Amino acid sequence: MGGLRLSDGLLYSADQQVLTVGTVTSLIRADVYKWGMLMAGALVAATPPLVIYAFLMDYYIAGLTAGATKG
């Protein structure tokens, strides 16, 4: 599958790339994966939803239980 990707033709520097494309092009080279950087990115990406869930957990549970009862 090699060759030139669309993102390579449109964007020249890594700071202009979308996060998903930049991750693939800069942290994965052929069969060499930079696992430390990939896992750090996954942790940073997973943190905001976890924090939001922690603060809004009461509303989430109230919505689940309200929809489960009749009448």
PDB file of N, CA, C and O in Angstrom:
ATOM      1  N   MET A   1       0.810  -1.174   0.000  1.00  0.00           N
ATOM      2  CA  MET A   1       0.000   0.000   0.000  1.00  0.00           C
ATOM      3  C   MET A   1       0.854   1.237   0.000  1.00  0.00           C
ATOM      4  O   MET A   1       0.432   2.238  -0.044  1.00  0.00           O
ATOM      5  N   GLY A   2       1.973   1.389  -0.002  1.00  0.00           N
ATOM      6  CA  GLY A   2       2.817   2.570   0.125  1.00  0.00           C
ATOM      7  C   GLY A   2       2.402   3.693  -0.796  1.00  0.00           C
ATOM      8  O   GLY A   2       1.325   3.757  -1.331  1.00  0.00           O
ATOM      9  N   GLY A   3       3.281   4.588  -1.009  1.00  0.00           N
ATOM     10  CA  GLY A   3       2.984   5.697  -1.892  1.00  0.00           C
ATOM     11  C   GLY A   3       2.669   6.957  -1.110  1.00  0.00           C
ATOM     12  O   GLY A   3       2.756   7.022   0.102  1.00  0.00           O
ATOM     13  N   LEU A   4       2.287   7.958  -1.866  1.00  0.00           N
ATOM     14  CA  LEU A   4       1.998   9.260  -1.283  1.00  0.00           C
ATOM     15  C   LEU A   4       0.556   9.317  -0.810  1.00  0.00           C
ATOM     16  O   LEU A   4      -0.369   8.997  -1.546  1.00  0.00           O
ATOM     17  N   ARG A   5       0.363   9.701   0.444  1.00  0.00           N
ATOM     18  CA  ARG A   5      -0.987   9.867   0.977  1.00  0.00           C
ATOM     19  C   ARG A   5      -1.470  11.276   0.698  1.00  0.00           C
ATOM     20  O   ARG A   5      -0.691  12.196   0.483  1.00  0.00           O
ATOM     21  N   LEU A   6      -2.781  11.456   0.719  1.00  0.00           N
ATOM     22  CA  LEU A   6      -3.371  12.763   0.478  1.00  0.00           C
ATOM     23  C   LEU A   6      -2.877  13.780   1.490  1.00  0.00           C
ATOM     24  O   LEU A   6      -2.566  14.917   1.142  1.00  0.00           O
ATOM     25  N   SER A   7      -2.773  13.386   2.745  1.00  0.00           N
ATOM     26  CA  SER A   7      -2.329  14.319   3.778  1.00  0.00           C
ATOM     27  C   SER A   7      -0.885  14.754   3.553  1.00  0.00           C
ATOM     28  O   SER A   7      -0.522  15.880   3.875  1.00  0.00           O
ATOM     29  N   ASP A   8      -0.049  13.891   2.998  1.00  0.00           N
ATOM     30  CA  ASP A   8       1.331  14.256   2.719  1.00  0.00           C
ATOM     31  C   ASP A   8       1.408  15.302   1.622  1.00  0.00           C
ATOM     32  O   ASP A   8       2.297  16.148   1.619  1.00  0.00           O
ATOM     33  N   GLY A   9       0.493  15.234   0.677  1.00  0.00           N
ATOM     34  CA  GLY A   9       0.510  16.191  -0.421  1.00  0.00           C
ATOM     35  C   GLY A   9      -0.033  17.551  -0.036  1.00  0.00           C
ATOM     36  O   GLY A   9       0.336  18.560  -0.620  1.00  0.00           O
ATOM     37  N   LEU A  10      -0.905  17.611   0.936  1.00  0.00           N
ATOM     38  CA  LEU A  10      -1.523  18.876   1.302  1.00  0.00           C
ATOM     39  C   LEU A  10      -0.806  19.594   2.440  1.00  0.00           C
ATOM     40  O   LEU A  10      -0.796  20.813   2.484  1.00  0.00           O
ATOM     41  N   LEU A  11      -0.238  18.861   3.362  1.00  0.00           N
ATOM     42  CA  LEU A  11       0.391  19.454   4.533  1.00  0.00           C
ATOM     43  C   LEU A  11       1.874  19.097   4.554  1.00  0.00           C
ATOM     44  O   LEU A  11       2.237  17.942   4.435  1.00  0.00           O
ATOM     45  N   TYR A  12       2.702  20.089   4.736  1.00  0.00           N
ATOM     46  CA  TYR A  12       4.131  19.843   4.684  1.00  0.00           C
ATOM     47  C   TYR A  12       4.788  19.729   6.051  1.00  0.00           C
ATOM     48  O   TYR A  12       5.788  19.063   6.191  1.00  0.00           O
ATOM     49  N   SER A  13       4.258  20.387   7.053  1.00  0.00           N
ATOM     50  CA  SER A  13       4.894  20.320   8.363  1.00  0.00           C
ATOM     51  C   SER A  13       3.977  19.614   9.363  1.00  0.00           C
ATOM     52  O   SER A  13       2.761  19.635   9.233  1.00  0.00           O
ATOM     53  N   ALA A  14       4.591  18.997  10.354  1.00  0.00           N
ATOM     54  CA  ALA A  14       3.831  18.209  11.329  1.00  0.00           C
ATOM     55  C   ALA A  14       2.938  19.077  12.204  1.00  0.00           C
ATOM     56  O   ALA A  14       1.908  18.619  12.682  1.00  0.00           O
ATOM     57  N   ASP A  15       3.295  20.340  12.410  1.00  0.00           N
ATOM     58  CA  ASP A  15       2.470  21.195  13.266  1.00  0.00           C
ATOM     59  C   ASP A  15       1.181  21.647  12.587  1.00  0.00           C
ATOM     60  O   ASP A  15       0.294  22.174  13.237  1.00  0.00           O
ATOM     61  N   GLN A  16       1.031  21.425  11.284  1.00  0.00           N
ATOM     62  CA  GLN A  16      -0.185  21.793  10.570  1.00  0.00           C
ATOM     63  C   GLN A  16      -1.124  20.609  10.374  1.00  0.00           C
ATOM     64  O   GLN A  16      -2.222  20.776   9.868  1.00  0.00           O
ATOM     65  N   GLN A  17      -0.719  19.430  10.779  1.00  0.00           N
ATOM     66  CA  GLN A  17      -1.527  18.240  10.547  1.00  0.00           C
ATOM     67  C   GLN A  17      -2.562  18.045  11.649  1.00  0.00           C
ATOM     68  O   GLN A  17      -2.379  18.485  12.777  1.00  0.00           O
ATOM     69  N   VAL A  18      -3.655  17.386  11.292  1.00  0.00           N
ATOM     70  CA  VAL A  18      -4.667  17.005  12.261  1.00  0.00           C
ATOM     71  C   VAL A  18      -4.044  15.991  13.219  1.00  0.00           C
ATOM     72  O   VAL A  18      -3.112  15.272  12.861  1.00  0.00           O
ATOM     73  N   LEU A  19      -4.557  15.904  14.443  1.00  0.00           N
ATOM     74  CA  LEU A  19      -3.958  15.039  15.466  1.00  0.00           C
ATOM     75  C   LEU A  19      -3.832  13.590  15.004  1.00  0.00           C
ATOM     76  O   LEU A  19      -2.787  12.972  15.173  1.00  0.00           O
ATOM     77  N   THR A  20      -4.879  13.045  14.397  1.00  0.00           N
ATOM     78  CA  THR A  20      -4.822  11.640  13.993  1.00  0.00           C
ATOM     79  C   THR A  20      -3.802  11.413  12.885  1.00  0.00           C
ATOM     80  O   THR A  20      -3.048  10.446  12.928  1.00  0.00           O
ATOM     81  N   VAL A  21      -3.740  12.289  11.922  1.00  0.00           N
ATOM     82  CA  VAL A  21      -2.774  12.145  10.826  1.00  0.00           C
ATOM     83  C   VAL A  21      -1.360  12.394  11.334  1.00  0.00           C
ATOM     84  O   VAL A  21      -0.423  11.679  10.982  1.00  0.00           O
ATOM     85  N   GLY A  22      -1.198  13.409  12.185  1.00  0.00           N
ATOM     86  CA  GLY A  22       0.124  13.704  12.736  1.00  0.00           C
ATOM     87  C   GLY A  22       0.659  12.569  13.586  1.00  0.00           C
ATOM     88  O   GLY A  22       1.848  12.277  13.566  1.00  0.00           O
ATOM     89  N   THR A  23      -0.216  11.909  14.322  1.00  0.00           N
ATOM     90  CA  THR A  23       0.204  10.776  15.141  1.00  0.00           C
ATOM     91  C   THR A  23       0.707   9.645  14.269  1.00  0.00           C
ATOM     92  O   THR A  23       1.767   9.072  14.523  1.00  0.00           O
ATOM     93  N   VAL A  24      -0.033   9.337  13.234  1.00  0.00           N
ATOM     94  CA  VAL A  24       0.353   8.226  12.363  1.00  0.00           C
ATOM     95  C   VAL A  24       1.639   8.544  11.618  1.00  0.00           C
ATOM     96  O   VAL A  24       2.544   7.712  11.537  1.00  0.00           O
ATOM     97  N   THR A  25       1.776   9.749  11.104  1.00  0.00           N
ATOM     98  CA  THR A  25       2.953  10.065  10.296  1.00  0.00           C
ATOM     99  C   THR A  25       4.208  10.301  11.117  1.00  0.00           C
ATOM    100  O   THR A  25       5.312  10.050  10.639  1.00  0.00           O
ATOM    101  N   SER A  26       4.066  10.794  12.345  1.00  0.00           N
ATOM    102  CA  SER A  26       5.271  11.105  13.105  1.00  0.00           C
ATOM    103  C   SER A  26       5.662  10.031  14.117  1.00  0.00           C
ATOM    104  O   SER A  26       6.839   9.913  14.457  1.00  0.00           O
ATOM    105  N   LEU A  27       4.711   9.241  14.608  1.00  0.00           N
ATOM    106  CA  LEU A  27       5.039   8.256  15.637  1.00  0.00           C
ATOM    107  C   LEU A  27       5.110   6.827  15.125  1.00  0.00           C
ATOM    108  O   LEU A  27       5.534   5.939  15.849  1.00  0.00           O
ATOM    109  N   ILE A  28       4.673   6.582  13.897  1.00  0.00           N
ATOM    110  CA  ILE A  28       4.739   5.243  13.332  1.00  0.00           C
ATOM    111  C   ILE A  28       5.524   5.320  12.031  1.00  0.00           C
ATOM    112  O   ILE A  28       5.108   5.973  11.080  1.00  0.00           O
ATOM    113  N   ARG A  29       6.654   4.667  11.995  1.00  0.00           N
ATOM    114  CA  ARG A  29       7.493   4.621  10.799  1.00  0.00           C
ATOM    115  C   ARG A  29       7.683   3.160  10.397  1.00  0.00           C
ATOM    116  O   ARG A  29       8.344   2.397  11.086  1.00  0.00           O
ATOM    117  N   ALA A  30       7.078   2.768   9.297  1.00  0.00           N
ATOM    118  CA  ALA A  30       7.143   1.398   8.780  1.00  0.00           C
ATOM    119  C   ALA A  30       6.688   0.422   9.858  1.00  0.00           C
ATOM    120  O   ALA A  30       5.527   0.386  10.195  1.00  0.00           O
ATOM    121  N   ASP A  31       7.589  -0.371  10.406  1.00  0.00           N
ATOM    122  CA  ASP A  31       7.208  -1.320  11.448  1.00  0.00           C
ATOM    123  C   ASP A  31       7.781  -0.928  12.814  1.00  0.00           C
ATOM    124  O   ASP A  31       7.836  -1.744  13.714  1.00  0.00           O
ATOM    125  N   VAL A  32       8.187   0.335  12.965  1.00  0.00           N
ATOM    126  CA  VAL A  32       8.723   0.826  14.232  1.00  0.00           C
ATOM    127  C   VAL A  32       7.695   1.752  14.870  1.00  0.00           C
ATOM    128  O   VAL A  32       7.314   2.764  14.295  1.00  0.00           O
ATOM    129  N   TYR A  33       7.209   1.365  16.038  1.00  0.00           N
ATOM    130  CA  TYR A  33       6.207   2.140  16.762  1.00  0.00           C
ATOM    131  C   TYR A  33       6.857   2.785  17.971  1.00  0.00           C
ATOM    132  O   TYR A  33       7.570   2.124  18.712  1.00  0.00           O
ATOM    133  N   LYS A  34       6.600   4.053  18.191  1.00  0.00           N
ATOM    134  CA  LYS A  34       7.082   4.732  19.392  1.00  0.00           C
ATOM    135  C   LYS A  34       5.986   4.599  20.447  1.00  0.00           C
ATOM    136  O   LYS A  34       5.137   5.467  20.610  1.00  0.00           O
ATOM    137  N   TRP A  35       6.004   3.452  21.156  1.00  0.00           N
ATOM    138  CA  TRP A  35       4.919   3.110  22.061  1.00  0.00           C
ATOM    139  C   TRP A  35       4.769   4.086  23.210  1.00  0.00           C
ATOM    140  O   TRP A  35       3.653   4.382  23.649  1.00  0.00           O
ATOM    141  N   GLY A  36       5.859   4.598  23.724  1.00  0.00           N
ATOM    142  CA  GLY A  36       5.770   5.544  24.834  1.00  0.00           C
ATOM    143  C   GLY A  36       4.997   6.791  24.454  1.00  0.00           C
ATOM    144  O   GLY A  36       4.105   7.242  25.183  1.00  0.00           O
ATOM    145  N   MET A  37       5.303   7.351  23.300  1.00  0.00           N
ATOM    146  CA  MET A  37       4.607   8.550  22.831  1.00  0.00           C
ATOM    147  C   MET A  37       3.158   8.242  22.467  1.00  0.00           C
ATOM    148  O   MET A  37       2.269   9.056  22.709  1.00  0.00           O
ATOM    149  N   LEU A  38       2.911   7.083  21.884  1.00  0.00           N
ATOM    150  CA  LEU A  38       1.541   6.701  21.538  1.00  0.00           C
ATOM    151  C   LEU A  38       0.671   6.548  22.784  1.00  0.00           C
ATOM    152  O   LEU A  38      -0.477   7.001  22.823  1.00  0.00           O
ATOM    153  N   MET A  39       1.213   5.913  23.812  1.00  0.00           N
ATOM    154  CA  MET A  39       0.451   5.730  25.044  1.00  0.00           C
ATOM    155  C   MET A  39       0.267   7.050  25.798  1.00  0.00           C
ATOM    156  O   MET A  39      -0.772   7.282  26.418  1.00  0.00           O
ATOM    157  N   ALA A  40       1.265   7.938  25.728  1.00  0.00           N
ATOM    158  CA  ALA A  40       1.105   9.255  26.344  1.00  0.00           C
ATOM    159  C   ALA A  40       0.002  10.040  25.641  1.00  0.00           C
ATOM    160  O   ALA A  40      -0.812  10.713  26.291  1.00  0.00           O
ATOM    161  N   GLY A  41      -0.064   9.944  24.326  1.00  0.00           N
ATOM    162  CA  GLY A  41      -1.140  10.597  23.583  1.00  0.00           C
ATOM    163  C   GLY A  41      -2.498  10.017  23.916  1.00  0.00           C
ATOM    164  O   GLY A  41      -3.493  10.748  24.017  1.00  0.00           O
ATOM    165  N   ALA A  42      -2.572   8.704  24.096  1.00  0.00           N
ATOM    166  CA  ALA A  42      -3.836   8.071  24.468  1.00  0.00           C
ATOM    167  C   ALA A  42      -4.281   8.530  25.854  1.00  0.00           C
ATOM    168  O   ALA A  42      -5.479   8.763  26.085  1.00  0.00           O
ATOM    169  N   LEU A  43      -3.347   8.676  26.762  1.00  0.00           N
ATOM    170  CA  LEU A  43      -3.682   9.147  28.108  1.00  0.00           C
ATOM    171  C   LEU A  43      -4.192  10.584  28.075  1.00  0.00           C
ATOM    172  O   LEU A  43      -5.197  10.910  28.709  1.00  0.00           O
ATOM    173  N   VAL A  44      -3.530  11.428  27.303  1.00  0.00           N
ATOM    174  CA  VAL A  44      -3.961  12.823  27.189  1.00  0.00           C
ATOM    175  C   VAL A  44      -5.331  12.909  26.525  1.00  0.00           C
ATOM    176  O   VAL A  44      -6.178  13.715  26.926  1.00  0.00           O
ATOM    177  N   ALA A  45      -5.592  12.059  25.545  1.00  0.00           N
ATOM    178  CA  ALA A  45      -6.885  12.080  24.852  1.00  0.00           C
ATOM    179  C   ALA A  45      -8.001  11.535  25.731  1.00  0.00           C
ATOM    180  O   ALA A  45      -9.155  11.956  25.598  1.00  0.00           O
ATOM    181  N   ALA A  46      -7.703  10.606  26.623  1.00  0.00           N
ATOM    182  CA  ALA A  46      -8.741   9.994  27.466  1.00  0.00           C
ATOM    183  C   ALA A  46      -9.036  10.802  28.728  1.00  0.00           C
ATOM    184  O   ALA A  46     -10.067  10.587  29.357  1.00  0.00           O
ATOM    185  N   THR A  47      -8.185  11.719  29.092  1.00  0.00           N
ATOM    186  CA  THR A  47      -8.360  12.464  30.333  1.00  0.00           C
ATOM    187  C   THR A  47      -9.586  13.386  30.345  1.00  0.00           C
ATOM    188  O   THR A  47     -10.362  13.340  31.303  1.00  0.00           O
ATOM    189  N   PRO A  48      -9.826  14.221  29.337  1.00  0.00           N
ATOM    190  CA  PRO A  48     -11.002  15.114  29.405  1.00  0.00           C
ATOM    191  C   PRO A  48     -12.344  14.395  29.554  1.00  0.00           C
ATOM    192  O   PRO A  48     -13.164  14.812  30.390  1.00  0.00           O
ATOM    193  N   PRO A  49     -12.635  13.328  28.791  1.00  0.00           N
ATOM    194  CA  PRO A  49     -13.919  12.654  29.018  1.00  0.00           C
ATOM    195  C   PRO A  49     -14.050  12.065  30.424  1.00  0.00           C
ATOM    196  O   PRO A  49     -15.138  12.074  30.999  1.00  0.00           O
ATOM    197  N   LEU A  50     -12.956  11.562  30.976  1.00  0.00           N
ATOM    198  CA  LEU A  50     -13.009  11.009  32.329  1.00  0.00           C
ATOM    199  C   LEU A  50     -13.277  12.088  33.368  1.00  0.00           C
ATOM    200  O   LEU A  50     -14.050  11.880  34.304  1.00  0.00           O
ATOM    201  N   VAL A  51     -12.675  13.243  33.194  1.00  0.00           N
ATOM    202  CA  VAL A  51     -12.893  14.346  34.136  1.00  0.00           C
ATOM    203  C   VAL A  51     -14.325  14.853  34.030  1.00  0.00           C
ATOM    204  O   VAL A  51     -14.997  15.084  35.040  1.00  0.00           O
ATOM    205  N   ILE A  52     -14.811  15.009  32.808  1.00  0.00           N
ATOM    206  CA  ILE A  52     -16.195  15.461  32.611  1.00  0.00           C
ATOM    207  C   ILE A  52     -17.172  14.453  33.206  1.00  0.00           C
ATOM    208  O   ILE A  52     -18.143  14.825  33.874  1.00  0.00           O
ATOM    209  N   TYR A  53     -16.934  13.172  32.991  1.00  0.00           N
ATOM    210  CA  TYR A  53     -17.801  12.138  33.552  1.00  0.00           C
ATOM    211  C   TYR A  53     -17.793  12.175  35.074  1.00  0.00           C
ATOM    212  O   TYR A  53     -18.826  12.016  35.714  1.00  0.00           O
ATOM    213  N   ALA A  54     -16.630  12.407  35.660  1.00  0.00           N
ATOM    214  CA  ALA A  54     -16.536  12.435  37.123  1.00  0.00           C
ATOM    215  C   ALA A  54     -17.383  13.563  37.702  1.00  0.00           C
ATOM    216  O   ALA A  54     -18.034  13.390  38.740  1.00  0.00           O
ATOM    217  N   PHE A  55     -17.402  14.725  37.048  1.00  0.00           N
ATOM    218  CA  PHE A  55     -18.176  15.856  37.560  1.00  0.00           C
ATOM    219  C   PHE A  55     -19.669  15.735  37.267  1.00  0.00           C
ATOM    220  O   PHE A  55     -20.489  16.262  38.000  1.00  0.00           O
ATOM    221  N   LEU A  56     -20.026  15.052  36.187  1.00  0.00           N
ATOM    222  CA  LEU A  56     -21.430  14.967  35.797  1.00  0.00           C
ATOM    223  C   LEU A  56     -22.030  13.587  36.046  1.00  0.00           C
ATOM    224  O   LEU A  56     -23.087  13.266  35.498  1.00  0.00           O
ATOM    225  N   MET A  57     -21.387  12.772  36.859  1.00  0.00           N
ATOM    226  CA  MET A  57     -21.832  11.406  37.098  1.00  0.00           C
ATOM    227  C   MET A  57     -23.228  11.356  37.720  1.00  0.00           C
ATOM    228  O   MET A  57     -24.035  10.504  37.358  1.00  0.00           O
ATOM    229  N   ASP A  58     -23.530  12.264  38.617  1.00  0.00           N
ATOM    230  CA  ASP A  58     -24.853  12.266  39.257  1.00  0.00           C
ATOM    231  C   ASP A  58     -25.960  12.479  38.228  1.00  0.00           C
ATOM    232  O   ASP A  58     -27.002  11.829  38.274  1.00  0.00           O
ATOM    233  N   TYR A  59     -25.746  13.409  37.305  1.00  0.00           N
ATOM    234  CA  TYR A  59     -26.740  13.663  36.259  1.00  0.00           C
ATOM    235  C   TYR A  59     -26.872  12.470  35.321  1.00  0.00           C
ATOM    236  O   TYR A  59     -27.960  12.145  34.854  1.00  0.00           O
ATOM    237  N   TYR A  60     -25.773  11.830  35.033  1.00  0.00           N
ATOM    238  CA  TYR A  60     -25.780  10.657  34.153  1.00  0.00           C
ATOM    239  C   TYR A  60     -26.594   9.520  34.783  1.00  0.00           C
ATOM    240  O   TYR A  60     -27.455   8.925  34.134  1.00  0.00           O
ATOM    241  N   ILE A  61     -26.359   9.237  36.040  1.00  0.00           N
ATOM    242  CA  ILE A  61     -27.069   8.165  36.735  1.00  0.00           C
ATOM    243  C   ILE A  61     -28.545   8.527  36.898  1.00  0.00           C
ATOM    244  O   ILE A  61     -29.421   7.679  36.746  1.00  0.00           O
ATOM    245  N   ALA A  62     -28.832   9.800  37.184  1.00  0.00           N
ATOM    246  CA  ALA A  62     -30.233  10.232  37.312  1.00  0.00           C
ATOM    247  C   ALA A  62     -30.984  10.045  35.989  1.00  0.00           C
ATOM    248  O   ALA A  62     -32.141   9.633  35.972  1.00  0.00           O
ATOM    249  N   GLY A  63     -30.332  10.315  34.889  1.00  0.00           N
ATOM    250  CA  GLY A  63     -30.957  10.126  33.586  1.00  0.00           C
ATOM    251  C   GLY A  63     -31.190   8.657  33.273  1.00  0.00           C
ATOM    252  O   GLY A  63     -32.213   8.287  32.694  1.00  0.00           O
ATOM    253  N   LEU A  64     -30.259   7.824  33.654  1.00  0.00           N
ATOM    254  CA  LEU A  64     -30.436   6.386  33.433  1.00  0.00           C
ATOM    255  C   LEU A  64     -31.592   5.840  34.261  1.00  0.00           C
ATOM    256  O   LEU A  64     -32.405   5.068  33.759  1.00  0.00           O
ATOM    257  N   THR A  65     -31.668   6.222  35.505  1.00  0.00           N
ATOM    258  CA  THR A  65     -32.722   5.690  36.360  1.00  0.00           C
ATOM    259  C   THR A  65     -34.079   6.295  36.029  1.00  0.00           C
ATOM    260  O   THR A  65     -35.107   5.647  36.201  1.00  0.00           O
ATOM    261  N   ALA A  66     -34.138   7.531  35.583  1.00  0.00           N
ATOM    262  CA  ALA A  66     -35.404   8.166  35.227  1.00  0.00           C
ATOM    263  C   ALA A  66     -36.007   7.505  33.990  1.00  0.00           C
ATOM    264  O   ALA A  66     -37.223   7.362  33.871  1.00  0.00           O
ATOM    265  N   GLY A  67     -35.157   7.075  33.065  1.00  0.00           N
ATOM    266  CA  GLY A  67     -35.666   6.437  31.860  1.00  0.00           C
ATOM    267  C   GLY A  67     -36.041   4.993  32.083  1.00  0.00           C
ATOM    268  O   GLY A  67     -36.698   4.376  31.236  1.00  0.00           O
ATOM    269  N   ALA A  68     -35.671   4.417  33.207  1.00  0.00           N
ATOM    270  CA  ALA A  68     -35.918   3.005  33.453  1.00  0.00           C
ATOM    271  C   ALA A  68     -37.240   2.740  34.180  1.00  0.00           C
ATOM    272  O   ALA A  68     -37.649   1.601  34.298  1.00  0.00           O
ATOM    273  N   THR A  69     -37.875   3.793  34.656  1.00  0.00           N
ATOM    274  CA  THR A  69     -39.120   3.606  35.384  1.00  0.00           C
ATOM    275  C   THR A  69     -40.320   3.964  34.519  1.00  0.00           C
ATOM    276  O   THR A  69     -40.221   4.780  33.622  1.00  0.00           O
ATOM    277  N   LYS A  70     -41.445   3.340  34.814  1.00  0.00           N
ATOM    278  CA  LYS A  70     -42.678   3.620  34.086  1.00  0.00           C
ATOM    279  C   LYS A  70     -43.453   4.737  34.776  1.00  0.00           C
ATOM    280  O   LYS A  70     -43.508   4.791  35.978  1.00  0.00           O
ATOM    281  N   GLY A  71     -44.050   5.553  33.947  1.00  0.00           N
ATOM    282  CA  GLY A  71     -44.987   6.526  34.477  1.00  0.00           C
ATOM    283  C   GLY A  71     -44.320   7.660  35.055  1.00  0.00           C
ATOM    284  O   GLY A  71     -44.535   8.573  35.607  1.00  0.00           O
TER     285      GLY A  71
END
